[in-house]
Amino acid sequence: MSPRNPEAVLLHVRVQPKARANAVKGWHGAALRVSVTAAPEDGKANRAVIELLAQLLDVAPTSIRLVRGAASRDKWFRLPRGAKIPA
């Protein structure tokens, strides 16, 4: 949980950019592994991950915020409270 917004949940995501397809690969330890077709330039891969997470969690893309790891494969996203994180 975020100390600034107790209504939110933080999700650790490990991203594979420039993949063949956008997909959720499952859990690797505490991180959700995802792949996106977008290249890691100009925030394209980050936006693609947000879109993929929004579809997966059935929330609006604008409710998901990247809070750490903009230039890294390991990223932390703030999700709205009540988002159903896959098992």
Short mmCIF file of C-alpha atoms in Angstrom, two decimals:
data_model
loop_
_atom_site.label_atom_id
_atom_site.label_comp_id
_atom_site.label_asym_id
_atom_site.label_seq_id
_atom_site.Cartn_x
_atom_site.Cartn_y
_atom_site.Cartn_z
CA MET A 1 0.00 0.00 0.00
CA SER A 2 1.09 3.51 -0.69
CA PRO A 3 1.50 5.77 2.34
CA ARG A 4 0.17 8.73 0.33
CA ASN A 5 -2.95 6.99 -0.90
CA PRO A 6 -4.23 4.17 1.34
CA GLU A 7 -6.97 3.60 -1.24
CA ALA A 8 -4.43 2.30 -3.78
CA VAL A 9 -2.47 -0.91 -4.26
CA LEU A 10 1.06 -1.19 -5.65
CA LEU A 11 1.80 -3.88 -8.23
CA HIS A 12 5.31 -5.00 -9.22
CA VAL A 13 5.49 -5.81 -12.95
CA ARG A 14 8.40 -7.29 -14.93
CA VAL A 15 8.09 -6.19 -18.59
CA GLN A 16 9.42 -7.75 -21.78
CA PRO A 17 9.22 -5.07 -24.50
CA LYS A 18 9.34 -5.75 -28.26
CA ALA A 19 7.64 -9.13 -27.82
CA ARG A 20 5.58 -10.95 -30.44
CA ALA A 21 2.31 -10.26 -28.62
CA ASN A 22 0.85 -8.35 -25.70
CA ALA A 23 0.32 -10.93 -22.98
CA VAL A 24 0.31 -11.60 -19.27
CA LYS A 25 2.82 -14.39 -18.66
CA GLY A 26 2.04 -15.07 -15.00
CA TRP A 27 3.83 -14.55 -11.73
CA HIS A 28 7.59 -14.77 -11.24
CA GLY A 29 8.09 -14.44 -7.51
CA ALA A 30 6.31 -11.27 -6.41
CA ALA A 31 6.30 -9.72 -9.91
CA LEU A 32 3.64 -10.11 -12.58
CA ARG A 33 5.40 -10.85 -15.89
CA VAL A 34 3.96 -9.20 -19.00
CA SER A 35 5.11 -8.82 -22.58
CA VAL A 36 4.23 -5.98 -24.94
CA THR A 37 4.92 -5.45 -28.63
CA ALA A 38 5.84 -1.79 -28.13
CA ALA A 39 9.47 -0.71 -28.11
CA PRO A 40 10.93 0.81 -24.92
CA GLU A 41 11.25 4.30 -26.36
CA ASP A 42 9.41 7.52 -25.62
CA GLY A 43 7.22 5.75 -23.05
CA LYS A 44 5.54 3.53 -25.66
CA ALA A 45 6.13 0.30 -23.74
CA ASN A 46 4.95 1.90 -20.48
CA ARG A 47 1.71 3.02 -22.13
CA ALA A 48 1.23 -0.45 -23.63
CA VAL A 49 1.67 -2.05 -20.19
CA ILE A 50 -0.89 0.33 -18.69
CA GLU A 51 -3.37 -0.55 -21.45
CA LEU A 52 -2.77 -4.27 -20.90
CA LEU A 53 -3.18 -3.97 -17.13
CA ALA A 54 -6.34 -1.91 -17.55
CA GLN A 55 -7.88 -4.64 -19.73
CA LEU A 56 -6.74 -7.39 -17.35
CA LEU A 57 -8.02 -5.64 -14.22
CA ASP A 58 -11.14 -4.17 -15.83
CA VAL A 59 -10.31 -0.60 -14.78
CA ALA A 60 -9.79 2.63 -16.68
CA PRO A 61 -6.24 3.14 -17.98
CA THR A 62 -6.25 6.61 -16.41
CA SER A 63 -6.64 5.02 -12.96
CA ILE A 64 -3.27 3.22 -13.27
CA ARG A 65 -0.11 5.21 -12.54
CA LEU A 66 3.52 4.26 -13.08
CA VAL A 67 5.25 5.18 -9.82
CA ARG A 68 8.72 3.66 -10.27
CA GLY A 69 10.82 2.13 -13.05
CA ALA A 70 9.97 4.22 -16.12
CA ALA A 71 13.24 3.21 -17.80
CA SER A 72 13.52 -0.26 -16.27
CA ARG A 73 11.98 -3.66 -16.97
CA ASP A 74 10.94 -3.81 -13.32
CA LYS A 75 8.13 -1.35 -12.74
CA TRP A 76 5.75 -0.47 -9.95
CA PHE A 77 2.21 0.62 -10.77
CA ARG A 78 -0.36 2.16 -8.48
CA LEU A 79 -3.74 0.53 -9.02
CA PRO A 80 -7.08 1.77 -7.76
CA ARG A 81 -8.51 0.15 -4.66
CA GLY A 82 -10.71 -2.78 -5.54
CA ALA A 83 -8.73 -3.78 -8.64
CA LYS A 84 -8.84 -7.57 -8.92
CA ILE A 85 -5.22 -8.68 -9.22
CA PRO A 86 -4.94 -12.08 -10.97
CA ALA A 87 -3.81 -15.05 -8.88
#
